[in-house]
C-alpha cells in the first residue's frame, strides 16, 4: 500500500506540472503537453482503481473523450484537471516526522533535527514532532494524548535508541505503540555504543541502523526525498551528515 501511495503521489505531481503549462480554449489542438498528460494519467489509473475507484473512473472516461477530432475537449480536460486537484489535496499532505527519543540525549537529537532533517532535507520545524521542543506540547495538555495524536498523524517514526532510551518507560512505550500502528515507516537508529542485539527483538527483526553510518543516513535522505517529492542536493546533504557524525562522535567519545 505504501508503494502504491508513493507512485500515486509521484504521478500526480508530474501531472500537475504538465497542467500548469497548459492553457486551452475551444480551438486548442492535441499537442505534446496533452499527450504527456494522457500518458501520465494512463499510468495513474491502475494505481487508483483500488484506492480511489470513483476518481479512476472519471479520469478514464475523460481520457476516452479528450481527443475530439484532433482538438481538446474542454469538458474532458476540465474533468482531468479536477481529478488532479482532488488527488493533490489527498496525497500531497504536509510532511510529518515523529522522533521517539530520550530527553537525556537532547544534544544528539537536536543535532539530528538541525543537520539532517532541517538543513539537509529542508524540512520546516513544524514538520517534525520532537518532545525536546517545548512548543510541541503546550501547557495544560496531556503529553500522552499529544504523543499518540502526533504519532498517528505522522508518516515516519524515528526511534533514537540509546542506553537512556532503553531505561525510559515512556520511550519503550512509544516504541511498542509505533510497531502496533499500521501504515507507518518505523526506522530505528542506534547510538554508536549500543549493539544491534541490545536494541530489542522488534528492532533486531526490522534491522536497525547505526546513527553514524553514512550509507544509512543516505538511504534515509533518498527515501524522504522520494516520499515527499523533494529535490535532492547531495553536496549540501553530504556536508550536513559529516557535521552531524562529527557531533555524535564528540558527544559519545567514538571515532
XYZ file of N, CA and C in Angstrom:
765
model
N 0.828 -1.209 0.000
C 0.000 0.000 0.000
C 0.859 1.253 0.000
N 1.931 1.233 0.765
C 2.810 2.407 0.827
C 3.438 2.702 -0.525
N 3.826 1.645 -1.249
C 4.423 1.823 -2.565
C 3.408 2.414 -3.538
N 2.159 1.961 -3.442
C 1.109 2.497 -4.311
C 0.899 3.981 -4.034
N 0.874 4.345 -2.759
C 0.699 5.755 -2.399
C 1.847 6.605 -2.918
N 3.068 6.098 -2.821
C 4.227 6.832 -3.349
C 4.115 7.013 -4.855
N 3.673 5.954 -5.548
C 3.524 6.022 -7.004
C 2.451 7.033 -7.384
N 1.320 6.994 -6.674
C 0.244 7.960 -6.949
C 0.738 9.376 -6.738
N 1.432 9.604 -5.622
C 1.919 10.949 -5.319
C 2.870 11.441 -6.406
N 3.768 10.587 -6.846
C 4.733 10.984 -7.871
C 4.046 11.299 -9.196
N 3.107 10.450 -9.621
C 2.403 10.672 -10.886
C 1.511 11.911 -10.819
N 0.861 12.123 -9.685
C 0.025 13.321 -9.527
C 0.881 14.573 -9.645
N 2.045 14.583 -9.006
C 2.936 15.744 -9.103
C 3.390 15.980 -10.533
N 3.663 14.890 -11.267
C 4.033 15.032 -12.671
C 2.890 15.629 -13.481
N 1.673 15.122 -13.235
C 0.510 15.630 -13.959
C 0.230 17.088 -13.661
N 0.367 17.479 -12.401
C 0.146 18.879 -12.008
C 1.115 19.801 -12.742
N 2.372 19.386 -12.864
C 3.363 20.211 -13.561
C 2.995 20.395 -15.028
N 2.481 19.334 -15.672
C 2.052 19.446 -17.070
C 0.848 20.379 -17.171
N -0.104 20.220 -16.281
C -1.303 21.069 -16.300
C -0.955 22.546 -16.135
N 0.061 22.830 -15.344
C 0.466 24.219 -15.132
C 0.999 24.863 -16.413
N 1.454 24.038 -17.347
C 1.964 24.565 -18.617
C 0.859 24.709 -19.664
N -0.323 24.211 -19.387
C -1.377 24.147 -20.399
C -2.443 25.228 -20.187
N -2.735 25.937 -21.242
C -3.856 26.879 -21.278
C -4.644 26.571 -22.540
N -5.886 26.146 -22.382
C -6.645 25.716 -23.549
C -7.916 26.529 -23.715
N -8.426 26.529 -24.950
C -9.746 27.055 -25.254
C -10.434 26.058 -26.183
N -11.542 26.455 -26.780
C -12.292 25.504 -27.584
C -11.629 25.199 -28.924
N -10.566 25.908 -29.248
C -9.859 25.663 -30.509
C -8.477 25.055 -30.298
N -8.184 24.612 -29.082
C -6.857 24.063 -28.783
C -6.719 22.671 -29.387
N -5.578 22.451 -30.030
C -5.328 21.153 -30.650
C -4.534 20.246 -29.712
N -4.623 18.949 -29.987
C -3.850 17.981 -29.224
C -2.368 18.176 -29.530
N -1.575 18.431 -28.481
C -0.149 18.665 -28.663
C 0.684 17.840 -27.704
N 1.990 18.127 -27.617
C 2.894 17.341 -26.759
C 2.486 17.334 -25.283
N 2.035 18.501 -24.758
C 1.632 18.544 -23.352
C 0.414 17.655 -23.092
N -0.539 17.708 -24.047
C -1.731 16.868 -23.892
C -1.364 15.397 -23.915
N -0.496 15.017 -24.826
C -0.089 13.618 -24.927
C 0.658 13.174 -23.675
N 1.477 14.075 -23.120
C 2.196 13.739 -21.887
C 1.216 13.556 -20.734
N 0.215 14.421 -20.659
C -0.800 14.317 -19.611
C -1.587 13.013 -19.747
N -1.915 12.643 -20.971
C -2.638 11.388 -21.221
C -1.802 10.197 -20.776
N -0.521 10.198 -21.115
C 0.360 9.083 -20.746
C 0.504 8.959 -19.225
N 0.651 10.090 -18.546
C 0.757 10.067 -17.086
C -0.538 9.536 -16.472
N -1.657 9.991 -17.014
C -2.958 9.577 -16.486
C -3.204 8.087 -16.702
N -2.746 7.552 -17.821
C -2.895 6.120 -18.083
C -2.087 5.287 -17.081
N -0.944 5.808 -16.659
C -0.161 5.120 -15.620
C -0.818 5.250 -14.248
N -1.504 6.382 -14.043
C -2.104 6.675 -12.747
C -3.344 5.822 -12.477
N -4.154 5.602 -13.498
C -5.450 4.931 -13.323
C -5.332 3.561 -12.653
N -4.431 2.660 -13.091
C -4.354 1.342 -12.416
C -4.033 1.442 -10.936
N -3.237 2.435 -10.552
C -2.896 2.609 -9.137
C -4.061 3.176 -8.334
N -4.984 3.876 -9.016
C -6.117 4.477 -8.339
C -7.301 3.527 -8.189
N -7.329 2.475 -8.978
C -8.528 1.644 -9.051
C -8.934 1.036 -7.715
N -7.972 0.761 -6.855
C -8.295 0.230 -5.531
C -8.430 1.339 -4.501
N -7.560 2.337 -4.574
C -7.547 3.395 -3.573
C -8.651 4.429 -3.801
N -8.838 4.832 -5.053
C -9.806 5.874 -5.395
C -10.565 5.471 -6.662
N -11.431 4.449 -6.594
C -12.085 3.919 -7.797
C -12.961 4.929 -8.533
N -13.653 5.816 -7.797
C -14.517 6.797 -8.455
C -13.699 7.780 -9.279
N -12.590 8.234 -8.708
C -11.723 9.164 -9.442
C -11.107 8.457 -10.639
N -10.746 7.186 -10.454
C -10.189 6.406 -11.567
C -11.181 6.320 -12.722
N -12.456 6.117 -12.416
C -13.486 6.029 -13.461
C -13.664 7.355 -14.185
N -13.705 8.447 -13.427
C -13.856 9.774 -14.051
C -12.670 10.072 -14.956
N -11.480 9.766 -14.475
C -10.272 10.018 -15.249
C -10.249 9.162 -16.506
N -10.639 7.926 -16.388
C -10.653 7.025 -17.532
C -11.652 7.499 -18.591
N -12.845 7.907 -18.172
C -13.845 8.415 -19.114
C -13.379 9.694 -19.797
N -12.715 10.557 -19.030
C -12.234 11.811 -19.604
C -11.154 11.555 -20.652
N -10.295 10.573 -20.408
C -9.247 10.246 -21.376
C -9.838 9.710 -22.678
N -10.941 8.986 -22.575
C -11.544 8.387 -23.770
C -12.235 9.419 -24.656
N -12.501 10.618 -24.108
C -13.229 11.644 -24.874
C -12.452 12.939 -25.060
N -11.220 13.001 -24.571
C -10.495 14.274 -24.634
C -10.110 14.647 -26.062
N -9.884 13.654 -26.900
C -9.493 13.923 -28.289
C -10.753 14.004 -29.147
N -11.133 15.233 -29.521
C -12.329 15.463 -30.331
C -11.896 15.930 -31.721
N -11.689 14.932 -32.613
C -11.264 15.217 -33.987
C -9.981 16.043 -34.030
N -9.040 15.704 -33.159
C -7.758 16.405 -33.135
C -7.733 17.622 -32.247
N -8.869 18.004 -31.697
C -8.951 19.135 -30.783
C -9.197 18.625 -29.352
N -8.826 19.442 -28.372
C -9.025 19.076 -26.968
C -10.465 19.365 -26.573
N -11.136 18.359 -26.029
C -12.473 18.572 -25.466
C -12.328 19.320 -24.143
N -12.856 20.537 -24.099
C -12.716 21.368 -22.900
C -13.385 20.719 -21.689
N -14.487 20.018 -21.928
C -15.184 19.378 -20.817
C -14.348 18.235 -20.238
N -13.786 17.420 -21.120
C -12.953 16.305 -20.652
C -11.698 16.825 -19.959
N -11.110 17.878 -20.530
C -9.925 18.472 -19.912
C -10.248 18.989 -18.518
N -11.430 19.612 -18.377
C -11.846 20.110 -17.071
C -11.989 18.989 -16.048
N -12.512 17.829 -16.487
C -12.635 16.681 -15.581
C -11.264 16.176 -15.145
N -10.329 16.121 -16.095
C -8.971 15.658 -15.766
C -8.313 16.610 -14.765
N -8.420 17.896 -15.037
C -7.814 18.886 -14.139
C -8.416 18.801 -12.739
N -9.744 18.612 -12.642
C -10.399 18.490 -11.345
C -9.908 17.248 -10.600
N -9.746 16.138 -11.334
C -9.251 14.906 -10.705
C -7.872 15.124 -10.098
N -6.995 15.809 -10.831
C -5.649 16.033 -10.327
C -5.658 16.960 -9.116
N -6.536 17.947 -9.127
C -6.607 18.851 -7.975
C -7.071 18.105 -6.722
N -8.056 17.228 -6.888
C -8.546 16.439 -5.753
C -7.450 15.502 -5.244
N -6.770 14.842 -6.171
C -5.717 13.903 -5.787
C -4.559 14.621 -5.095
N -4.242 15.822 -5.567
C -3.163 16.589 -4.937
C -3.506 16.917 -3.489
N -4.779 17.237 -3.234
C -5.190 17.554 -1.868
C -5.197 16.317 -0.975
N -5.420 15.139 -1.587
C -5.471 13.897 -0.823
C -4.090 13.327 -0.517
N -3.168 13.447 -1.474
C -1.900 12.733 -1.351
C -0.704 13.633 -1.072
N -0.789 14.914 -1.370
C 0.331 15.804 -1.083
C 0.099 16.476 0.267
N -0.012 15.637 1.290
C -0.281 16.136 2.626
C 0.986 16.713 3.252
N 0.849 17.499 4.315
C 2.032 18.063 4.973
C 2.990 16.975 5.459
N 4.257 17.298 5.448
C 5.274 16.358 5.935
C 5.157 16.235 7.450
N 5.352 15.017 7.950
C 5.313 14.837 9.394
C 6.241 13.707 9.810
N 7.237 14.058 10.618
C 8.210 13.106 11.158
C 8.070 13.089 12.674
N 7.945 11.891 13.252
C 7.872 11.749 14.704
C 9.198 11.165 15.185
N 9.812 11.822 16.156
C 11.082 11.331 16.698
C 10.864 10.855 18.130
N 11.067 9.553 18.343
C 10.972 8.954 19.671
C 12.377 8.917 20.258
N 12.560 9.524 21.427
C 13.913 9.711 21.961
C 13.865 9.918 23.459
N 15.005 9.851 24.081
C 15.138 10.186 25.497
C 15.597 11.635 25.625
N 15.032 12.333 26.596
C 15.432 13.725 26.824
C 16.895 13.827 27.244
N 17.472 12.721 27.739
C 18.877 12.719 28.136
C 19.812 12.804 26.926
N 19.280 12.543 25.754
C 20.095 12.559 24.529
C 19.817 13.804 23.689
N 19.446 14.897 24.349
C 18.970 16.071 23.631
C 20.005 16.664 22.674
N 21.290 16.632 23.035
C 22.298 17.241 22.169
C 22.376 16.519 20.824
N 22.388 15.195 20.870
C 22.481 14.423 19.628
C 21.182 14.513 18.832
N 20.045 14.430 19.527
C 18.752 14.503 18.823
C 18.552 15.882 18.212
N 18.900 16.927 18.945
C 18.814 18.273 18.386
C 19.711 18.418 17.160
N 20.894 17.805 17.229
C 21.807 17.838 16.090
C 21.226 17.118 14.888
N 20.576 16.000 15.120
C 19.940 15.244 14.032
C 18.830 16.067 13.380
N 17.995 16.677 14.219
C 16.899 17.501 13.692
C 17.449 18.657 12.871
N 18.456 19.330 13.405
C 19.006 20.506 12.723
C 19.760 20.130 11.451
N 20.755 19.243 11.571
C 21.654 18.968 10.448
C 21.014 18.070 9.380
N 20.378 16.983 9.820
C 19.867 16.001 8.863
C 18.503 16.406 8.305
N 17.561 16.718 9.188
C 16.200 16.963 8.732
C 15.968 18.385 8.231
N 16.434 19.377 8.969
C 16.132 20.762 8.600
C 17.112 21.314 7.555
N 18.396 21.274 7.852
C 19.373 21.817 6.909
C 19.636 20.853 5.748
N 19.622 19.549 6.033
C 19.882 18.567 4.989
C 18.704 18.325 4.076
N 17.540 17.993 4.680
C 16.337 17.672 3.899
C 15.461 18.893 3.633
N 15.751 20.010 4.288
C 14.990 21.256 4.118
C 13.585 21.173 4.708
N 13.408 20.389 5.775
C 12.122 20.348 6.451
C 11.968 21.605 7.308
N 10.719 21.983 7.533
C 10.423 23.053 8.476
C 10.329 22.453 9.883
N 10.481 23.308 10.880
C 10.398 22.811 12.258
C 9.032 22.208 12.555
N 7.994 22.764 11.921
C 6.635 22.267 12.156
C 6.386 20.909 11.500
N 7.296 20.461 10.640
C 7.162 19.146 10.012
C 7.607 18.024 10.948
N 8.209 18.399 12.067
C 8.847 17.422 12.958
C 8.237 17.510 14.348
N 7.775 16.373 14.875
C 7.310 16.339 16.259
C 8.407 15.724 17.109
N 8.935 16.544 17.977
C 10.029 16.113 18.840
C 9.789 16.744 20.201
N 9.643 15.943 21.251
C 9.262 16.484 22.549
C 10.354 17.322 23.204
N 11.547 17.343 22.607
C 12.574 18.263 23.108
C 12.165 19.711 22.877
N 11.319 19.918 21.847
C 10.849 21.258 21.519
C 9.714 21.613 22.478
N 9.927 22.598 23.330
C 8.926 22.930 24.342
C 7.634 23.461 23.721
N 7.699 23.916 22.471
C 6.493 24.407 21.809
C 5.651 23.268 21.251
N 6.191 22.031 21.268
C 5.455 20.900 20.699
C 4.257 20.525 21.568
N 4.396 20.662 22.889
C 3.310 20.337 23.806
C 3.056 21.564 24.684
N 1.853 22.084 24.612
C 1.529 23.323 25.309
C 1.129 23.057 26.759
N 1.277 24.080 27.567
C 0.920 23.978 28.979
C -0.544 23.576 29.131
N -0.792 22.629 30.022
C -2.157 22.174 30.257
C -2.568 20.988 29.417
N -1.796 20.635 28.401
C -2.125 19.495 27.559
C -1.574 18.207 28.169
N -2.294 17.130 28.007
C -1.832 15.817 28.446
C -0.799 15.334 27.434
N 0.452 15.219 27.860
C 1.517 14.886 26.912
C 1.288 13.521 26.276
N 0.627 12.602 26.990
C 0.382 11.280 26.410
C -0.563 11.374 25.223
N -1.616 12.195 25.366
C -2.548 12.373 24.249
C -1.873 13.032 23.063
N -1.006 14.002 23.335
C -0.306 14.695 22.256
C 0.652 13.754 21.529
N 1.316 12.892 22.286
C 2.228 11.927 21.677
C 1.469 10.971 20.769
N 0.363 10.428 21.265
C -0.431 9.491 20.461
C -0.991 10.179 19.220
N -1.514 11.391 19.379
C -2.090 12.125 18.254
C -1.043 12.383 17.169
N 0.128 12.823 17.574
C 1.170 13.117 16.600
C 1.764 11.854 15.989
N 1.798 10.774 16.748
C 2.282 9.520 16.197
C 1.316 8.994 15.132
N 0.024 9.121 15.387
C -0.978 8.685 14.410
C -0.935 9.539 13.151
N -0.603 10.809 13.301
C -0.623 11.715 12.161
C 0.663 11.777 11.371
N 1.678 11.016 11.768
C 2.973 11.107 11.092
C 3.099 10.072 9.985
N 4.116 10.241 9.156
C 4.447 9.270 8.108
C 5.608 8.384 8.543
N 6.596 8.987 9.207
C 7.807 8.290 9.626
C 7.959 8.412 11.136
N 8.349 7.308 11.771
C 8.683 7.312 13.194
C 10.143 6.889 13.328
N 10.970 7.796 13.825
C 12.396 7.525 14.001
C 12.661 7.281 15.481
N 13.135 6.097 15.822
C 13.441 5.749 17.213
C 14.940 5.903 17.453
N 15.305 6.816 18.331
C 16.703 7.086 18.636
C 17.111 6.267 19.863
N 17.682 5.096 19.634
C 17.871 4.114 20.698
C 19.261 4.235 21.333
N 19.235 4.518 22.615
C 20.464 4.636 23.419
C 20.225 3.920 24.735
N 21.226 3.924 25.606
C 21.038 3.375 26.941
C 19.958 4.163 27.684
N 19.951 5.474 27.499
C 18.924 6.305 28.128
C 17.544 5.938 27.614
N 17.451 5.671 26.331
C 16.175 5.298 25.705
C 15.655 3.995 26.308
N 16.543 3.030 26.433
C 16.136 1.709 26.942
C 15.685 1.770 28.403
N 16.239 2.736 29.147
C 15.873 2.862 30.564
C 14.575 3.646 30.766
N 14.112 4.306 29.722
C 12.941 5.171 29.830
C 11.652 4.392 29.553
N 10.747 4.391 30.510
C 9.466 3.704 30.319
C 8.650 4.374 29.218
N 8.694 5.705 29.162
C 7.961 6.427 28.118
C 8.473 6.038 26.737
N 9.804 5.980 26.595
C 10.393 5.645 25.289
C 10.030 4.231 24.850
N 10.129 3.280 25.767
C 9.812 1.901 25.392
C 8.330 1.754 25.062
N 7.476 2.518 25.737
C 6.051 2.505 25.405
C 5.804 3.102 24.027
N 6.534 4.184 23.710
C 6.410 4.783 22.383
C 6.824 3.798 21.301
N 7.913 3.084 21.542
C 8.392 2.119 20.556
C 7.369 1.009 20.337
N 6.776 0.517 21.430
C 5.761 -0.518 21.305
C 4.539 -0.024 20.556
N 4.124 1.213 20.851
C 2.968 1.793 20.161
C 3.259 1.987 18.676
N 4.485 2.357 18.365
C 4.862 2.580 16.957
C 4.715 1.307 16.141
N 5.224 0.185 16.663
C 5.149 -1.075 15.926
C 3.711 -1.543 15.755
N 2.815 -1.115 16.664
C 1.422 -1.566 16.600
C 0.603 -0.781 15.582
N 1.140 0.323 15.064
C 0.391 1.170 14.135
C 0.587 0.721 12.695
N -0.481 0.800 11.921
C -0.425 0.439 10.508
C -0.027 1.653 9.666
N 0.648 1.379 8.563
C 0.950 2.422 7.592
C 2.040 3.388 7.986
N 2.822 3.056 9.017
C 3.910 3.937 9.448
C 5.249 3.328 9.042
N 6.173 4.172 8.640
C 7.533 3.735 8.333
C 8.355 3.942 9.588
N 8.735 2.854 10.242
C 9.462 2.924 11.510
C 10.937 2.640 11.260
N 11.778 3.587 11.633
C 13.208 3.468 11.379
C 13.971 3.599 12.696
N 14.462 2.485 13.241
C 15.258 2.554 14.472
C 16.720 2.897 14.179
N 17.217 3.929 14.859
C 18.628 4.307 14.757
C 19.276 4.109 16.122
N 20.349 3.343 16.155
C 21.034 3.096 17.422
C 22.248 4.008 17.567
N 22.549 4.357 18.790
C 23.732 5.151 19.072
C 24.972 4.251 18.956
N 26.150 4.830 18.746
C 27.345 4.032 18.438
C 27.706 2.983 19.487
N 27.462 3.251 20.763
C 27.893 2.332 21.808
C 26.838 1.261 22.103
N 25.751 1.215 21.335
C 24.709 0.196 21.502
C 24.896 -0.865 20.421
N 24.874 -2.137 20.809
C 24.958 -3.206 19.810
C 23.569 -3.484 19.257
N 23.518 -4.098 18.083
C 22.232 -4.407 17.471
C 21.426 -5.365 18.346
N 22.093 -6.262 19.046
C 21.388 -7.208 19.914
C 20.767 -6.531 21.128
N 21.259 -5.333 21.457
C 20.727 -4.611 22.610
C 19.491 -3.781 22.279
N 19.120 -3.735 21.006
C 18.047 -2.830 20.591
C 16.663 -3.351 20.923
N 16.516 -4.634 21.234
C 15.199 -5.217 21.462
C 14.809 -6.067 20.273
N 14.051 -7.131 20.518
C 13.815 -8.102 19.458
C 13.042 -7.514 18.286
N 12.130 -6.537 18.528
C 11.382 -5.958 17.415
C 12.300 -5.238 16.456
N 13.276 -4.531 17.013
C 14.191 -3.769 16.181
C 15.218 -4.660 15.498
N 15.601 -5.753 16.140
C 16.536 -6.679 15.506
C 15.899 -7.287 14.267
N 14.610 -7.659 14.400
C 13.898 -8.229 13.254
C 13.840 -7.226 12.108
N 13.552 -5.966 12.442
C 13.407 -4.938 11.417
C 14.751 -4.366 10.959
N 15.823 -4.725 11.653
C 17.181 -4.280 11.351
C 17.349 -2.778 11.543
N 18.008 -2.445 12.626
C 18.265 -1.046 12.908
C 19.501 -0.558 12.174
N 19.746 0.725 12.290
C 20.889 1.348 11.620
C 21.685 2.155 12.624
N 22.994 2.157 12.471
C 23.846 2.983 13.311
C 23.659 4.441 12.882
N 23.469 5.321 13.852
C 23.180 6.716 13.543
C 24.366 7.440 12.912
N 25.560 6.839 12.988
C 26.732 7.433 12.341
C 27.107 6.709 11.048
N 26.254 5.813 10.583
C 26.504 5.086 9.327
C 26.071 5.976 8.166
N 27.050 6.505 7.435
C 26.746 7.442 6.341
C 25.834 6.811 5.298
N 26.025 5.549 4.989
C 25.202 4.907 3.969
C 23.741 4.831 4.408
N 23.499 4.614 5.709
C 22.128 4.555 6.219
C 21.481 5.939 6.251
N 22.264 6.950 6.568
C 21.746 8.316 6.519
C 21.426 8.715 5.082
N 22.237 8.236 4.149
C 21.960 8.486 2.728
C 20.662 7.794 2.302
N 20.442 6.577 2.793
C 19.204 5.856 2.479
C 17.993 6.619 3.014
N 18.132 7.163 4.221
C 17.051 7.951 4.799
C 16.748 9.166 3.936
N 17.790 9.864 3.518
C 17.627 11.058 2.677
C 16.935 10.709 1.370
N 17.382 9.635 0.735
C 16.789 9.207 -0.529
C 15.308 8.870 -0.350
N 14.993 8.161 0.731
C 13.605 7.759 0.972
C 12.717 8.962 1.273
N 13.192 9.884 2.095
C 12.394 11.061 2.425
C 12.155 11.932 1.195
N 13.195 12.114 0.386
C 13.051 12.933 -0.827
C 12.065 12.292 -1.799
N 12.130 10.968 -1.937
C 11.221 10.270 -2.841
C 9.788 10.326 -2.318
N 9.606 10.111 -1.022
C 8.267 10.061 -0.436
C 7.575 11.410 -0.528
N 8.324 12.492 -0.286
C 7.732 13.827 -0.279
C 7.996 14.612 -1.565
N 8.550 13.942 -2.586
C 8.844 14.586 -3.882
C 9.713 15.823 -3.701
N 10.795 15.682 -2.937
C 11.727 16.778 -2.686
C 12.893 16.710 -3.659
N 13.426 17.861 -4.022
C 14.622 17.917 -4.860
C 15.839 17.572 -4.007
N 16.740 16.781 -4.568
C 17.936 16.402 -3.820
C 19.061 17.407 -4.031
N 19.858 17.587 -2.997
C 21.050 18.430 -3.055
C 22.136 17.691 -2.272
N 22.814 16.780 -2.966
C 23.745 15.887 -2.289
C 24.975 16.611 -1.761
N 25.397 17.664 -2.421
C 26.565 18.409 -1.929
C 26.257 18.975 -0.544
N 25.099 19.605 -0.408
C 24.696 20.157 0.880
C 24.469 19.038 1.901
N 23.780 17.976 1.484
C 23.446 16.914 2.428
C 24.703 16.199 2.931
N 25.658 15.978 2.057
C 26.897 15.319 2.480
C 27.629 16.130 3.545
N 27.601 17.453 3.401
C 28.252 18.304 4.401
C 27.500 18.232 5.727
N 26.168 18.187 5.656
C 25.366 18.130 6.875
C 25.568 16.810 7.610
N 25.636 15.715 6.879
C 25.861 14.422 7.531
C 27.244 14.368 8.161
N 28.247 14.952 7.486
C 29.595 14.984 8.051
C 29.610 15.767 9.358
N 28.915 16.910 9.385
C 28.845 17.723 10.607
C 28.121 16.968 11.722
N 27.052 16.245 11.348
C 26.290 15.511 12.361
C 27.095 14.350 12.936
N 27.745 13.595 12.082
C 28.539 12.458 12.546
C 29.668 12.939 13.460
N 30.276 14.064 13.106
C 31.319 14.636 13.952
C 30.751 15.013 15.325
N 29.539 15.559 15.357
C 28.880 15.913 16.615
C 28.650 14.664 17.470
N 28.118 13.598 16.863
C 27.845 12.381 17.610
C 29.127 11.806 18.196
N 30.167 11.765 17.372
C 31.452 11.215 17.834
C 32.028 12.029 18.991
N 31.847 13.346 18.936
C 32.374 14.187 20.012
C 31.590 13.997 21.308
N 30.286 13.722 21.178
C 29.450 13.551 22.369
C 29.574 12.168 22.979
N 29.886 11.170 22.154
C 29.938 9.782 22.639
C 31.358 9.291 22.863
N 32.350 10.072 22.429
C 33.739 9.650 22.570
C 34.149 8.598 21.558
N 33.343 8.470 20.472
C 33.681 7.489 19.435
C 34.436 8.170 18.312
N 35.139 7.365 17.516
C 35.881 7.889 16.367
C 35.514 7.088 15.132
